[in-house]
PDB file of C-alpha atoms and ligand atoms in Angstrom:
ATOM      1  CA  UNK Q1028      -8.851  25.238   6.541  1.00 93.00           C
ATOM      2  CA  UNK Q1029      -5.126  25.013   6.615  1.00 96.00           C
ATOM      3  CA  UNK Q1030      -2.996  25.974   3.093  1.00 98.00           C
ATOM      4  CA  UNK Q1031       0.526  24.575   2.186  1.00 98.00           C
ATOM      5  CA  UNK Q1032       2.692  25.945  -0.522  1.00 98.00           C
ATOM      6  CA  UNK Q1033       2.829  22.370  -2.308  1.00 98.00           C
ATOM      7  CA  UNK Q1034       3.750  21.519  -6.100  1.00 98.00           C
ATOM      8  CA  UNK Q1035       2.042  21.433  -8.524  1.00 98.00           C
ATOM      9  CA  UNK Q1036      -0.084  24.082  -6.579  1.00 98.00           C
ATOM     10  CA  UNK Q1037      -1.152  24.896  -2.839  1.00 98.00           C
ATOM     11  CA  UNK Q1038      -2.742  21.842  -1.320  1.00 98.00           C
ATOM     12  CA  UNK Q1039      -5.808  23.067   0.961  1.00 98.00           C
ATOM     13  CA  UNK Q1040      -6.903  20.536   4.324  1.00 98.00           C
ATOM     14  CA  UNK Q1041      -9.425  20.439   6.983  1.00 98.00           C
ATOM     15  CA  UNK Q1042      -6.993  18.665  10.263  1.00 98.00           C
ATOM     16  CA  UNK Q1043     -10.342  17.319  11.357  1.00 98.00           C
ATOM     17  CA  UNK Q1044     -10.969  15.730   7.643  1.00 98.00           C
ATOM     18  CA  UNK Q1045      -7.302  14.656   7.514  1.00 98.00           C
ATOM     19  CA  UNK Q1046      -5.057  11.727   7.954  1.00 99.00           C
ATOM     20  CA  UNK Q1047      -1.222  10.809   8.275  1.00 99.00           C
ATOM     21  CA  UNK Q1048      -0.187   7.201   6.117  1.00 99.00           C
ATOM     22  CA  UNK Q1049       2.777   6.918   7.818  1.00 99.00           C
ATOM     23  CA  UNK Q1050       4.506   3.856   5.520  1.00 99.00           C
ATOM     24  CA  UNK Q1051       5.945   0.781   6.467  1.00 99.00           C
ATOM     25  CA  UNK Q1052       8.851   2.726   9.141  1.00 99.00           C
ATOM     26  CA  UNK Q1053      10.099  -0.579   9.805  1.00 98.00           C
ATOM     27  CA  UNK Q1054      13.372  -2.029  10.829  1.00 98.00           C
ATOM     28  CA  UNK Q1055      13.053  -4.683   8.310  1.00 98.00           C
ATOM     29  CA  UNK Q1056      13.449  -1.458   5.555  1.00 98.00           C
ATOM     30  CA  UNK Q1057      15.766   0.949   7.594  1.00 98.00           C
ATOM     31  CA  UNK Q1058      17.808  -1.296   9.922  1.00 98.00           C
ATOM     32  CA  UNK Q1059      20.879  -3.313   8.715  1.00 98.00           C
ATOM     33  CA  UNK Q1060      19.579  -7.243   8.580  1.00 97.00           C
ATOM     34  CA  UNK Q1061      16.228  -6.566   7.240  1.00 98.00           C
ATOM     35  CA  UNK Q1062      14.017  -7.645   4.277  1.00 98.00           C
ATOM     36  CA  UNK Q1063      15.460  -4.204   2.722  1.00 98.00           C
ATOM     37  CA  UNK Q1064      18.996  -5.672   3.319  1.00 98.00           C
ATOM     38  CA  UNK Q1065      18.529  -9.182   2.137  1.00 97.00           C
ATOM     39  CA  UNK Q1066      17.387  -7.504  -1.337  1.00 97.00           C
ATOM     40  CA  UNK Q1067      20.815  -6.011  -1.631  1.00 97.00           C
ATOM     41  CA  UNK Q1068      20.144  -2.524  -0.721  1.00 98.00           C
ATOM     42  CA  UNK Q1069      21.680   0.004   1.327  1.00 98.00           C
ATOM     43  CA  UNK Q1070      19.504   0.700   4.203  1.00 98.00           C
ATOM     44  CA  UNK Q1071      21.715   3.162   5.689  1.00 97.00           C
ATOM     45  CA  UNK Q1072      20.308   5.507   2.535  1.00 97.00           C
ATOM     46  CA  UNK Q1073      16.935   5.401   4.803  1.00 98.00           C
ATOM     47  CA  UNK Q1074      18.115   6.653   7.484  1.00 96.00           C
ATOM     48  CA  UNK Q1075      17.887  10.649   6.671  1.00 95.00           C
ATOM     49  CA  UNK Q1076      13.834  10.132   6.961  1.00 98.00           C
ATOM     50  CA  UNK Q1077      13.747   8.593  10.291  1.00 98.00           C
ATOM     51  CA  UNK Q1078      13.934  12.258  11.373  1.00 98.00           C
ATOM     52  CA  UNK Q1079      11.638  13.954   9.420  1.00 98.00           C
ATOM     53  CA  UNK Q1080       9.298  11.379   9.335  1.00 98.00           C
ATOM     54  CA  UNK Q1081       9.412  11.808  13.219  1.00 98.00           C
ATOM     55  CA  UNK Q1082       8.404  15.435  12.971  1.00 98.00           C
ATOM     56  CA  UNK Q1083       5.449  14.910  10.405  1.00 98.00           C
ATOM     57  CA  UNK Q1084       4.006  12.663  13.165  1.00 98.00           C
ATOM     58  CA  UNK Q1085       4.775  15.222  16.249  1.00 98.00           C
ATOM     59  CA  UNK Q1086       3.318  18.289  13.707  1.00 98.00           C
ATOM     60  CA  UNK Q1087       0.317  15.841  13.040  1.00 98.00           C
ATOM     61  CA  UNK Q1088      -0.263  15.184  16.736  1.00 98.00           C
ATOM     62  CA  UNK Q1089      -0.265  19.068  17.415  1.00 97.00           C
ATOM     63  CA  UNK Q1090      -3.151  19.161  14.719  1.00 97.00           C
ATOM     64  CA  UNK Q1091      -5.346  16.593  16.050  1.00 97.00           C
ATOM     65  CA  UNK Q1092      -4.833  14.494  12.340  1.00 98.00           C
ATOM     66  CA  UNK Q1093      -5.273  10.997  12.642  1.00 98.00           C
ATOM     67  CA  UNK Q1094      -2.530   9.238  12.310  1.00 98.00           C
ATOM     68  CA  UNK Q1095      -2.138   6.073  10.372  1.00 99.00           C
ATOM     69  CA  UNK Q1096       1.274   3.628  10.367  1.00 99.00           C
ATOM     70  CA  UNK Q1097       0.969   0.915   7.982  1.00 99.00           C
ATOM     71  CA  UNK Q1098       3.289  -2.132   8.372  1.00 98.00           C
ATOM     72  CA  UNK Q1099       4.199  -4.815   5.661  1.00 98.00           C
ATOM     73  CA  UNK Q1100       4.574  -7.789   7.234  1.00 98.00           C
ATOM     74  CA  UNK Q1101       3.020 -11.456   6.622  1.00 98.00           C
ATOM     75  CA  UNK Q1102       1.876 -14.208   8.930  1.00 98.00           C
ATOM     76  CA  UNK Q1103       3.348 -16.703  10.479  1.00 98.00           C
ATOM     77  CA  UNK Q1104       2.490 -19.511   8.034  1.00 98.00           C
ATOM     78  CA  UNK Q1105       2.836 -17.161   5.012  1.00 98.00           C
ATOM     79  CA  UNK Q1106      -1.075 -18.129   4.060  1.00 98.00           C
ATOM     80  CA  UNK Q1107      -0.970 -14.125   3.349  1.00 98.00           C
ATOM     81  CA  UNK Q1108       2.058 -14.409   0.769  1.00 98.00           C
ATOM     82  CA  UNK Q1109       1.875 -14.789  -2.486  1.00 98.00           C
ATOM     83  CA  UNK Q1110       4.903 -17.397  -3.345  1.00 98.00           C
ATOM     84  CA  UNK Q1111       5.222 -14.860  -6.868  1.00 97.00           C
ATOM     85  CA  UNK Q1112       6.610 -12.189  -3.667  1.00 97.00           C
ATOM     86  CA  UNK Q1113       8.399 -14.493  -1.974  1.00 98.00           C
ATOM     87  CA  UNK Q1114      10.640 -16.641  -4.894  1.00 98.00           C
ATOM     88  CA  UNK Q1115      11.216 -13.682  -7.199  1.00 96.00           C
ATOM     89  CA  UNK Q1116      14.987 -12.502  -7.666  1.00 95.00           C
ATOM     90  CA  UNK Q1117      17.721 -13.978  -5.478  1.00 95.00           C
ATOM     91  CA  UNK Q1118      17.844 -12.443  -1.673  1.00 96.00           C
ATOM     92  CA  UNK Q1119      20.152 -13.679   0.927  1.00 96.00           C
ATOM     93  CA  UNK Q1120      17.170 -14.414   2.560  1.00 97.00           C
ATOM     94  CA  UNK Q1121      13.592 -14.624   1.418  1.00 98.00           C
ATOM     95  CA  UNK Q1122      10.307 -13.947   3.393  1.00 98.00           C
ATOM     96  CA  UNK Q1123       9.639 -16.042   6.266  1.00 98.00           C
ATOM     97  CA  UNK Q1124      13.565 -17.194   7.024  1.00 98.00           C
ATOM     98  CA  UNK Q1125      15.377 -16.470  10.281  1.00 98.00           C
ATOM     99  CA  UNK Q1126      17.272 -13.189   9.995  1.00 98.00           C
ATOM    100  CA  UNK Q1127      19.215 -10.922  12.448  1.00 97.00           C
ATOM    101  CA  UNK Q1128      15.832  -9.272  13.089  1.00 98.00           C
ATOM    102  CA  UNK Q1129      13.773 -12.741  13.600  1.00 98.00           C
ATOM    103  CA  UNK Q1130      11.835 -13.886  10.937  1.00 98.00           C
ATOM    104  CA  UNK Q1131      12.015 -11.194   7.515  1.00 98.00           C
ATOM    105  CA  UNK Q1132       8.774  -9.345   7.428  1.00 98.00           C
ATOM    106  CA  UNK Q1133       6.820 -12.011   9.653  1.00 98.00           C
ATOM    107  CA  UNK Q1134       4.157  -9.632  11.811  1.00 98.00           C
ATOM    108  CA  UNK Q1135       5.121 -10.046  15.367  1.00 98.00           C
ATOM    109  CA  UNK Q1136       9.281 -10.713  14.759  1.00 98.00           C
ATOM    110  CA  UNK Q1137      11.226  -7.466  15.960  1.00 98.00           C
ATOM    111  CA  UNK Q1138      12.395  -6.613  12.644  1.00 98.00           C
ATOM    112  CA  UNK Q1139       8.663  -6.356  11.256  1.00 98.00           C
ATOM    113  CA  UNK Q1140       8.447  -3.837  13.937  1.00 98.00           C
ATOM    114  CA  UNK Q1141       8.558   0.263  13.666  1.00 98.00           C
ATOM    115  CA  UNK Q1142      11.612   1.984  14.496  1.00 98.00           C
ATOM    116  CA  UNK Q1143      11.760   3.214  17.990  1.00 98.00           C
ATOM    117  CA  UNK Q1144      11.358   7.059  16.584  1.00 98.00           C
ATOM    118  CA  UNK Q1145       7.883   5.812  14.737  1.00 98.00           C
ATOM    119  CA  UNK Q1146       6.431   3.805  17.638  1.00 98.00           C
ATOM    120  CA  UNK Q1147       2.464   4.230  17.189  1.00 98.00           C
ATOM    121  CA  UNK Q1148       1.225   5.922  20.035  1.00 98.00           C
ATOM    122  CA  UNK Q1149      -2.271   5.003  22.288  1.00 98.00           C
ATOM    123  CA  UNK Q1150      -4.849   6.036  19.456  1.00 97.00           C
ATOM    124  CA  UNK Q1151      -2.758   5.882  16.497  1.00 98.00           C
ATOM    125  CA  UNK Q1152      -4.339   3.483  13.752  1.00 98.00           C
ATOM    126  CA  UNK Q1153      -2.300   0.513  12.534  1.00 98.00           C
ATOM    127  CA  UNK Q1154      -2.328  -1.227   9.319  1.00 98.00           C
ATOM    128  CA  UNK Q1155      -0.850  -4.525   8.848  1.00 98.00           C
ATOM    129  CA  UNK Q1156      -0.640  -5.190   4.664  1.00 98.00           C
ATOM    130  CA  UNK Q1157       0.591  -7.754   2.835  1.00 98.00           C
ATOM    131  CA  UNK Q1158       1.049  -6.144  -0.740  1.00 98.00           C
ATOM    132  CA  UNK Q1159       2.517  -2.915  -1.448  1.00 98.00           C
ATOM    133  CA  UNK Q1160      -0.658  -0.877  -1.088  1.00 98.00           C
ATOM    134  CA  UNK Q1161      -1.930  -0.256   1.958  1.00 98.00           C
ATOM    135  CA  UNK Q1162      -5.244  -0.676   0.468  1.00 98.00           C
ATOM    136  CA  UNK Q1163      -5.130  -4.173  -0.817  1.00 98.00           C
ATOM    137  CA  UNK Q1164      -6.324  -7.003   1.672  1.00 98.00           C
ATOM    138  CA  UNK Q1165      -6.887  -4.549   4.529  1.00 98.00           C
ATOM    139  CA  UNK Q1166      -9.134  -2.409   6.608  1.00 98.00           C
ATOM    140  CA  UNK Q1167      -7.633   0.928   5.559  1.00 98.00           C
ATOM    141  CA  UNK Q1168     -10.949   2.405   3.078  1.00 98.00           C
ATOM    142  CA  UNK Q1169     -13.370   1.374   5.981  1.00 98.00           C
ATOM    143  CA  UNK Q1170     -10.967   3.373   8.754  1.00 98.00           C
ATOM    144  CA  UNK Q1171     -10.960   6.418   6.736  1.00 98.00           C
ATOM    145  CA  UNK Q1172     -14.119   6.192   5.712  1.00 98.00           C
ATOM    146  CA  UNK Q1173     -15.272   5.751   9.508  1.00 98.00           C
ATOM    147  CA  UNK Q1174     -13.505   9.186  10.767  1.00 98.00           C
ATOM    148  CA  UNK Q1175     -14.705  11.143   8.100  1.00 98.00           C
ATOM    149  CA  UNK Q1176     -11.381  11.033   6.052  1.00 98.00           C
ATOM    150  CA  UNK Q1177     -11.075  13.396   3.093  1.00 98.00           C
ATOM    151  CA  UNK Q1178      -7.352  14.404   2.369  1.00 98.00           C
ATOM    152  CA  UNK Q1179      -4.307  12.234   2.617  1.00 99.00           C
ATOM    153  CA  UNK Q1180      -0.768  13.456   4.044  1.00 99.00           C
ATOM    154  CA  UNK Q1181       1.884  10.555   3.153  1.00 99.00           C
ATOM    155  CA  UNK Q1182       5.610   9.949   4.370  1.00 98.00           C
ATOM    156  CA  UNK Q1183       7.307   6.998   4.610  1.00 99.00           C
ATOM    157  CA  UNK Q1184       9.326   4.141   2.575  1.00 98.00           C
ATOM    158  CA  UNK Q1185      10.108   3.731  -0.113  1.00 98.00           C
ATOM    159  CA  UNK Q1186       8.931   6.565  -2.200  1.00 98.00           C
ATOM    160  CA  UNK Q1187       8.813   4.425  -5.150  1.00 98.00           C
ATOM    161  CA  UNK Q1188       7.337   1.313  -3.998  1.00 98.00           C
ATOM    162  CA  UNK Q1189       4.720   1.072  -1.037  1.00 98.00           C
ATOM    163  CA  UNK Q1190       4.319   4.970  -0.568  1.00 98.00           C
ATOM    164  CA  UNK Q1191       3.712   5.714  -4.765  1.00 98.00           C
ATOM    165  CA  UNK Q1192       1.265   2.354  -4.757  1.00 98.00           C
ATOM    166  CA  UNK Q1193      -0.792   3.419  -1.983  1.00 98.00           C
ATOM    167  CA  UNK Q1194      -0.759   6.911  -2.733  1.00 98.00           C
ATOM    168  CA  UNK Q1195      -2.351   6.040  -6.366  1.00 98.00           C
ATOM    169  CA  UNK Q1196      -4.856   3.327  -4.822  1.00 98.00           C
ATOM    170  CA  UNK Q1197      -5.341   6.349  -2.138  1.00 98.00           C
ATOM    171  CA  UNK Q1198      -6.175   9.080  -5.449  1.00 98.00           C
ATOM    172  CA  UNK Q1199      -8.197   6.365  -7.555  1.00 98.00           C
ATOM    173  CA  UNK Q1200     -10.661   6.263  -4.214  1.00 98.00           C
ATOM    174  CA  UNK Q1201     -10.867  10.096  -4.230  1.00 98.00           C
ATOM    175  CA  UNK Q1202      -8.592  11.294  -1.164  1.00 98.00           C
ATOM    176  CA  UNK Q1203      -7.024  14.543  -2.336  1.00 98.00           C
ATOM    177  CA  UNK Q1204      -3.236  13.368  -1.163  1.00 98.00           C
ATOM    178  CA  UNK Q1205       0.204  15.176  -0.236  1.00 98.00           C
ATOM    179  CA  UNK Q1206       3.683  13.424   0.126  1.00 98.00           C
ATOM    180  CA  UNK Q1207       5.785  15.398   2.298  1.00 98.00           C
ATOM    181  CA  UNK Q1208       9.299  15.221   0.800  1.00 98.00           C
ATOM    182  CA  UNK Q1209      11.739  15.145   3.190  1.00 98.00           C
ATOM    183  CA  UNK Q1210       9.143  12.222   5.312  1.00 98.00           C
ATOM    184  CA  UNK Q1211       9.622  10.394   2.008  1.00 98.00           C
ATOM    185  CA  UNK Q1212      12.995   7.891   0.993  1.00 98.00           C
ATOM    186  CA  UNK Q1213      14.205   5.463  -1.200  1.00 98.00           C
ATOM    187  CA  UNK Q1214      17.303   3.285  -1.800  1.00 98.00           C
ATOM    188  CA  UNK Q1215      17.497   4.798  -4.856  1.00 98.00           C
ATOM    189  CA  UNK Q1216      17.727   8.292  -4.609  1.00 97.00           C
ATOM    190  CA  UNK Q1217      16.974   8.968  -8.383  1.00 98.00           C
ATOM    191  CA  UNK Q1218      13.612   6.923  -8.366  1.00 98.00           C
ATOM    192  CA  UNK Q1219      12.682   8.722  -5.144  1.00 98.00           C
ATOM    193  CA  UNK Q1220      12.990  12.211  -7.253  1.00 98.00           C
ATOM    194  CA  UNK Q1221      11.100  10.852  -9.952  1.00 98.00           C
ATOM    195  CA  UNK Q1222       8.357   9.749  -7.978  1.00 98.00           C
ATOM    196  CA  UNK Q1223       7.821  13.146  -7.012  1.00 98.00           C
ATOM    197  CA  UNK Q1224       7.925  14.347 -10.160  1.00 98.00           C
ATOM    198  CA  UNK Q1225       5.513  11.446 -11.686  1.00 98.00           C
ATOM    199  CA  UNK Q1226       2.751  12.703  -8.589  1.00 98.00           C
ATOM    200  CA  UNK Q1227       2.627  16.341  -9.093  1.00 98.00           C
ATOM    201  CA  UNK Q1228       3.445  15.696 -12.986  1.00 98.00           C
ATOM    202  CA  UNK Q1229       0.364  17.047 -15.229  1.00 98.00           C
ATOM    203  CA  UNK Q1230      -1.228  19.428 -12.875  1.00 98.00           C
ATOM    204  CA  UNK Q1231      -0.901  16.635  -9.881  1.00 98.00           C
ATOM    205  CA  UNK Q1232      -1.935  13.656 -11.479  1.00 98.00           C
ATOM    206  CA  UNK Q1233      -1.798  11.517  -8.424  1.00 98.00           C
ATOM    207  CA  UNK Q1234      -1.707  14.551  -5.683  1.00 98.00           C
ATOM    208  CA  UNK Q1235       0.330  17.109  -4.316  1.00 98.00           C
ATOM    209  CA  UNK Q1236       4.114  17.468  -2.603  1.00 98.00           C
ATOM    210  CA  UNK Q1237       5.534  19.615  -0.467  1.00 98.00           C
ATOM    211  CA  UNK Q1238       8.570  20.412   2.339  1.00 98.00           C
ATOM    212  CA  UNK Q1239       8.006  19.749   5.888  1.00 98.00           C
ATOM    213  CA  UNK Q1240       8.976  23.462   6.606  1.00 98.00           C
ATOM    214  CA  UNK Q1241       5.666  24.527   4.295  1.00 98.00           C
ATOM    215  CA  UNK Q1242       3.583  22.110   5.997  1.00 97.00           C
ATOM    216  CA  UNK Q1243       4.702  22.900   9.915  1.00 94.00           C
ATOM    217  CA  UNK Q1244       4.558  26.501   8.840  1.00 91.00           C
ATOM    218  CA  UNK Q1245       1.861  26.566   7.514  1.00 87.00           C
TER     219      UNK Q1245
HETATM  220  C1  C5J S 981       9.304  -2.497  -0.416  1.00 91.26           C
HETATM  221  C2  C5J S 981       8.097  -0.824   0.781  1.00 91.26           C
HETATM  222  N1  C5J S 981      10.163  -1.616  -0.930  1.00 91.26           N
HETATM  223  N2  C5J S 981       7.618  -0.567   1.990  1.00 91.26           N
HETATM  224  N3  C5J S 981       8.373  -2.108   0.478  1.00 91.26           N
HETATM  225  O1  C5J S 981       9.377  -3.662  -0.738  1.00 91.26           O
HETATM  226  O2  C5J S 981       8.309   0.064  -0.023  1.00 91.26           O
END
């Protein structure tokens, strides 16, 4: 059993009974051109986690966790998108047009692709969703559920969106879950802090955070 100094209290895992959701490390959310772009945002605000996030996978290699990288992305003919995702608000360009990255968010197009420092590796498990939880519409329970999966370890973007909504399907299911908070980013640095504070809130109401350091430390 391994013990991290995490918040609201320590957060206690068995490697062998544990698995990395590694979220949507796309270029479409961290590269200039991307879905994340076309929404207005400032990807460049994404780019501190590309690091970190890189060393929560290494760490979790060293450990033997299985690692997961989920991917949101749609298919080719959009049969997976709801048209509520793709007409709300006003984008430069909405799901499915040609970009600087290929197609935004189409599986397959470069910019639907993982950022060079988040490749999956021979082994690695990869999720392709179409929603913001990476439990919705996919194979994800039935993976876990296969390798014996008990406890969650979560980085990735953003905090807010995909990495909060699959981190609450993740607790209503029963995995005991930790977001590691440098891993972790959002264009909005305020709703990033707060999603922290809204998982831990009330004696960790939807799981557990803590630093990289207490985790490779510990
Ligand atoms: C968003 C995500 N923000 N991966 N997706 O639309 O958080």
């Amino acid at each position: 059993m391994t013990t991290v100094a995490a918040q609201p209290g320590p957060f206690t895992f068995e490697p062998a009974h544990t698995a990395l959701v590694m979220i949507d490390m796309q270029r479409d959310f961290i590269e200039p051109g991307g879905f994340g772009a076309t929404l207005g945002n400032d990807v460049s605000l994404l780019l501190p986690v590309v690091a970190a996030a890189a060393d929560l996978v290494a760490w979790a290699r060293t450990q033997g966790i299985v690692i997961v990288h989920t991917k949101e992305c749609h298919r080719p003919d959009l049969s997976d998108c709801p048209p509520a995702k793709r007409l709300r608000g006003l984008p430069s360009l909405r799901i499915g047009d040609m970009g600087a990255m290929g197609r935004i968010l189409i599986d397959g197009e470069p910019g639907a692709d993982f950022v060079p420092q988040l490749a999956p590796q021979t082994g690695d498990v990869v999720i392709k969703k179409p929603g913001k939880g990476a439990f919705y519409a996919t194979p994800l329970s039935a993976v876990l559920e296969g390798k014996g999966i008990t406890h969650l370890i979560f980085g990735g973007v953003t905090t807010e969106v995909c990495v909060q909504t699959t981190m609450r399907e993740a607790n209503d299911r029963g995995y005991e879950c930790l977001l590691v908070e440098e891993a972790t980013g959002s264009y909005f640095p305020e709703f990033k802090e707060q999603a922290l504070a809204m998982v831990r809130a009330q004696g960790g109401i939807v799981g557990w955070t803590a630093a990289l350091a207490a985790l490779t430390g510990a």
